[in-house]
């Protein structure tokens, strides 16, 4: 349950804006709505010293985030990036001037809804978080650490709908804090790219681990989650091949990327025909119907 305090000489952007920001945090972390507390404190003149706040314009806030130590590094990285991007967009301030720092609440030092959080499932009132902890303990391998989004998708698609992705134009914007334009050098000599991204809008509670009818359509046979390309996947990772229109600085302009606005991108690779399947391919007939209007 993150607790976020934001400080700035500027007045609060308003309760609705803060509520929207808190909702984005809970959605990103896959925790129930209302499990993020967020404050904005307007600082009085003469009560601070920060050179960036001396000039004209809306001062970018400084933020302090407290969250459980059980959150993975990737989750915390995503949380910080989300706050930086949303605050920059909502307040019209440079993202690079949004300063955020995190404190991890350790087991036994956090009282939540009347119970001490012990970090082992005891005292947790959030059944989802307990289930996540158990799943991690029972997993076949250690958590993959160090996966940090490299870019963000920008387009006009905000609804989680399945079809008509072909004409969607998107800009994949690399993180300027990690990369310079040389990271895209010579990529424009390829016609297509493969994009690996995080399906961040899928709540962990909706992840599928068994079999289901694709798109819940009983006319199609049951198929295991690894026998279909539905978005409710265990690690919520999407892979898409799309046409590269052009590169421009840190931006990739693409067509047909099936990712909504704000999607974190994990990797970008040029598509090479040598990586296509060797020999003939086969697939069941229901996939033709499912994909009829996808692109």
C-alpha positions as CSV (number, residue, x, y, z in Angstrom):
1,X,0.0,0.0,0.0
2,X,2.0,3.0,-1.2
3,X,1.9,6.3,0.8
4,X,2.9,9.3,-1.4
5,X,3.6,12.8,-0.2
6,X,4.2,15.6,-2.8
7,X,5.6,19.0,-1.9
8,X,5.6,22.2,-4.1
9,X,5.1,25.9,-3.7
10,X,2.3,25.5,-6.3
11,X,-1.2,24.9,-5.1
12,X,-2.7,21.4,-5.3
13,X,-4.0,20.4,-8.7
14,X,-7.2,19.3,-7.1
15,X,-8.8,16.2,-5.5
16,X,-9.9,14.7,-8.7
17,X,-6.4,14.9,-10.2
18,X,-4.9,13.3,-7.2
19,X,-7.5,10.6,-7.1
20,X,-6.8,9.8,-10.8
21,X,-3.1,9.6,-10.0
22,X,-3.7,7.3,-7.0
23,X,-5.9,5.1,-9.2
24,X,-3.1,4.8,-11.7
25,X,-0.8,3.7,-9.0
26,X,-3.1,0.9,-7.7
27,X,-3.7,-0.2,-11.3
28,X,0.0,-0.4,-12.1
29,X,0.7,-2.4,-8.9
30,X,-2.4,-4.6,-9.3
31,X,-3.7,-3.8,-5.8
32,X,-7.3,-2.9,-4.9
33,X,-8.6,0.6,-5.6
34,X,-8.2,2.9,-2.5
35,X,-5.0,1.2,-1.4
36,X,-2.9,4.2,-2.3
37,X,-2.8,7.3,-0.1
38,X,-1.6,10.5,-1.7
39,X,-1.1,14.0,-0.3
40,X,-0.2,17.4,-1.8
41,X,1.4,19.9,0.5
42,X,1.8,23.5,-0.7
43,X,4.9,25.1,0.8
44,X,4.9,28.6,2.1
45,X,7.3,31.2,0.7
46,X,10.5,31.3,2.6
47,X,10.1,27.7,3.9
48,X,12.2,26.0,1.3
49,X,15.4,26.3,-0.7
50,X,15.3,24.7,-4.2
51,X,16.8,26.8,-7.1
52,X,14.4,25.1,-9.6
53,X,11.5,26.7,-7.7
54,X,12.7,30.3,-8.0
55,X,11.8,30.9,-11.7
56,X,8.4,31.4,-13.3
57,X,6.1,28.6,-14.2
58,X,4.5,25.7,-12.3
59,X,7.2,24.2,-10.0
60,X,7.7,20.5,-10.4
61,X,6.9,18.7,-7.1
62,X,9.3,16.8,-4.9
63,X,7.8,13.4,-3.8
64,X,8.4,10.9,-1.0
65,X,7.0,7.4,-1.5
66,X,6.7,4.7,1.2
67,X,5.9,1.2,0.0
68,X,6.3,-2.4,1.2
69,X,9.7,-4.0,0.7
70,X,7.9,-7.0,-0.9
71,X,7.3,-4.9,-4.1
72,X,9.9,-6.0,-6.7
73,X,12.5,-3.7,-8.1
74,X,10.6,-3.7,-11.4
75,X,7.3,-2.6,-9.6
76,X,9.1,0.2,-7.8
77,X,10.8,1.4,-11.0
78,X,7.4,1.3,-12.8
79,X,5.8,3.2,-9.9
80,X,8.5,6.0,-10.1
81,X,8.3,6.3,-13.8
82,X,4.5,6.4,-13.7
83,X,4.5,9.2,-11.1
84,X,7.1,11.1,-13.0
85,X,5.2,10.9,-16.3
86,X,1.7,11.6,-14.9
87,X,2.9,14.5,-12.8
88,X,4.7,16.0,-15.7
89,X,1.7,15.7,-18.0
90,X,-0.9,16.8,-15.4
91,X,1.0,19.8,-14.2
92,X,2.7,20.8,-17.4
93,X,6.2,20.6,-15.9
94,X,9.4,19.0,-17.2
95,X,9.5,15.3,-16.2
96,X,13.2,15.6,-15.5
97,X,12.5,18.1,-12.7
98,X,10.1,15.8,-10.8
99,X,12.3,14.5,-7.9
100,X,11.1,11.3,-6.2
101,X,12.6,9.1,-3.5
102,X,11.4,5.8,-2.0
103,X,11.5,4.3,1.5
104,X,10.8,0.6,1.8
105,X,8.6,-0.4,4.8
106,X,10.2,-3.5,6.3
107,X,8.4,-6.4,7.8
108,X,7.1,-5.8,11.3
109,X,7.3,-2.0,10.9
110,X,4.0,-1.4,9.1
111,X,0.6,-1.3,10.7
112,X,-2.1,-1.7,8.0
113,X,-5.8,-1.8,8.9
114,X,-5.2,-2.9,12.4
115,X,-2.7,-5.6,11.7
116,X,1.1,-5.7,11.6
117,X,2.5,-6.6,8.2
118,X,5.1,-9.4,8.6
119,X,5.9,-9.9,5.0
120,X,5.1,-13.6,5.0
121,X,1.4,-13.5,4.5
122,X,0.6,-13.0,8.2
123,X,-1.3,-10.0,9.1
124,X,-2.2,-9.1,5.5
125,X,-5.7,-8.0,4.9
126,X,-5.2,-7.8,1.1
127,X,-5.8,-11.4,-0.1
128,X,-4.4,-10.6,-3.5
129,X,-1.0,-9.6,-2.1
130,X,-0.9,-12.7,0.0
131,X,-1.6,-14.8,-3.0
132,X,1.2,-13.1,-4.9
133,X,3.6,-13.8,-2.1
134,X,2.6,-17.5,-2.1
135,X,2.9,-17.7,-5.9
136,X,6.4,-16.3,-5.7
137,X,7.4,-18.8,-2.9
138,X,6.1,-21.7,-4.9
139,X,7.5,-20.6,-8.3
140,X,10.1,-22.7,-10.2
141,X,12.7,-20.0,-10.3
142,X,13.7,-16.7,-8.7
143,X,12.1,-13.5,-9.6
144,X,13.7,-11.8,-12.6
145,X,15.3,-8.6,-11.4
146,X,16.5,-5.6,-13.1
147,X,13.9,-5.3,-15.8
148,X,13.2,-1.6,-16.3
149,X,11.0,-0.2,-19.0
150,X,13.1,1.4,-21.8
151,X,10.3,3.4,-23.5
152,X,6.6,4.4,-23.4
153,X,3.9,4.0,-26.0
154,X,2.0,7.1,-27.0
155,X,-1.2,6.9,-29.2
156,X,-4.9,7.5,-29.2
157,X,-6.0,4.0,-28.0
158,X,-6.9,4.1,-24.4
159,X,-9.6,1.4,-24.2
160,X,-8.7,-2.3,-23.8
161,X,-10.4,-3.5,-27.0
162,X,-9.2,-6.4,-29.0
163,X,-9.6,-5.5,-32.7
164,X,-8.7,-3.0,-35.4
165,X,-5.1,-2.3,-34.6
166,X,-3.8,-2.1,-38.1
167,X,-4.3,1.6,-38.7
168,X,-3.3,2.7,-35.2
169,X,-0.3,5.0,-35.4
170,X,1.9,5.0,-32.3
171,X,5.1,6.7,-31.1
172,X,7.4,4.6,-29.0
173,X,9.5,7.2,-27.0
174,X,12.7,6.0,-25.5
175,X,13.5,7.1,-21.9
176,X,15.9,10.0,-22.3
177,X,17.4,9.2,-18.9
178,X,18.7,5.9,-20.2
179,X,19.3,6.4,-23.9
180,X,20.5,8.9,-26.5
181,X,19.5,8.9,-30.2
182,X,22.4,6.6,-31.1
183,X,20.4,3.7,-29.5
184,X,18.3,3.8,-32.7
185,X,21.1,4.2,-35.2
186,X,20.4,2.2,-38.4
187,X,17.1,0.9,-37.1
188,X,15.4,2.8,-39.9
189,X,17.0,0.5,-42.5
190,X,14.4,-2.2,-41.3
191,X,10.8,-2.2,-42.3
192,X,9.4,-3.8,-39.2
193,X,10.3,-4.1,-35.5
194,X,9.4,-6.5,-32.7
195,X,8.2,-4.8,-29.6
196,X,8.1,-6.4,-26.1
197,X,5.9,-4.6,-23.6
198,X,4.3,-4.9,-20.3
199,X,0.5,-5.3,-20.3
200,X,0.3,-2.9,-17.3
201,X,-3.5,-2.4,-17.5
202,X,-4.2,-6.1,-16.7
203,X,-4.9,-6.5,-13.0
204,X,-2.9,-9.5,-11.5
205,X,-6.2,-10.9,-10.2
206,X,-7.4,-11.4,-13.8
207,X,-4.3,-13.4,-14.8
208,X,-5.2,-16.8,-16.3
209,X,-3.1,-19.8,-15.4
210,X,-5.2,-22.7,-16.8
211,X,-7.5,-23.1,-19.8
212,X,-10.3,-21.0,-21.1
213,X,-12.3,-20.3,-24.3
214,X,-10.4,-17.6,-26.2
215,X,-12.2,-14.3,-25.7
216,X,-14.7,-16.2,-23.5
217,X,-16.4,-17.4,-26.7
218,X,-17.9,-20.8,-26.1
219,X,-18.0,-21.4,-29.9
220,X,-14.2,-21.8,-29.7
221,X,-12.5,-24.8,-27.9
222,X,-10.9,-24.6,-24.5
223,X,-7.2,-23.6,-24.8
224,X,-4.5,-23.2,-22.2
225,X,-3.2,-19.7,-21.6
226,X,0.0,-20.7,-23.4
227,X,-2.0,-21.9,-26.4
228,X,-3.4,-18.5,-27.1
229,X,-2.2,-14.9,-27.2
230,X,-4.7,-13.4,-24.7
231,X,-3.6,-10.4,-22.6
232,X,-4.3,-12.0,-19.2
233,X,-1.0,-13.8,-19.2
234,X,0.9,-14.8,-16.1
235,X,3.7,-12.3,-16.5
236,X,1.5,-9.8,-18.5
237,X,4.1,-9.6,-21.3
238,X,3.0,-8.7,-24.9
239,X,5.0,-9.1,-28.1
240,X,4.0,-7.4,-31.3
241,X,5.5,-7.0,-34.8
242,X,4.7,-3.7,-36.4
243,X,5.7,-1.5,-39.3
244,X,8.4,1.0,-38.6
245,X,7.5,4.3,-40.3
246,X,10.5,6.4,-39.2
247,X,12.8,7.2,-36.3
248,X,13.1,10.7,-35.0
249,X,15.5,11.4,-32.2
250,X,14.3,9.2,-29.4
251,X,11.0,8.4,-31.1
252,X,10.0,5.4,-33.2
253,X,6.9,6.0,-35.3
254,X,5.1,2.7,-36.0
255,X,1.9,1.3,-37.4
256,X,-0.1,-1.6,-36.1
257,X,1.3,-1.8,-32.6
258,X,-1.4,-3.5,-30.4
259,X,-0.5,-1.6,-27.2
260,X,-2.6,1.2,-25.6
261,X,-1.4,4.7,-24.7
262,X,1.0,4.7,-21.7
263,X,2.2,1.1,-22.2
264,X,5.7,0.5,-20.8
265,X,8.1,-1.0,-23.4
266,X,10.6,-3.6,-22.3
267,X,12.6,-4.2,-25.5
268,X,12.7,-3.3,-29.2
269,X,14.3,-5.5,-31.9
270,X,14.5,-5.3,-35.7
271,X,12.5,-7.9,-37.4
272,X,14.6,-10.2,-39.6
273,X,13.2,-12.8,-41.9
274,X,15.8,-15.3,-40.7
275,X,13.9,-15.4,-37.3
276,X,10.7,-16.4,-39.0
277,X,9.6,-20.0,-38.5
278,X,11.4,-22.5,-40.7
279,X,9.1,-24.7,-42.8
280,X,5.4,-24.7,-43.0
281,X,3.3,-23.5,-40.0
282,X,0.0,-24.9,-38.7
283,X,-2.7,-23.4,-36.5
284,X,-6.3,-24.4,-35.6
285,X,-9.2,-22.9,-37.7
286,X,-10.7,-20.9,-34.9
287,X,-7.6,-18.6,-34.9
288,X,-8.6,-17.3,-38.4
289,X,-12.0,-16.2,-37.1
290,X,-10.4,-14.7,-33.9
291,X,-7.9,-12.7,-35.9
292,X,-10.3,-11.6,-38.7
293,X,-10.6,-8.0,-37.5
294,X,-7.6,-7.8,-35.3
295,X,-5.5,-5.8,-37.8
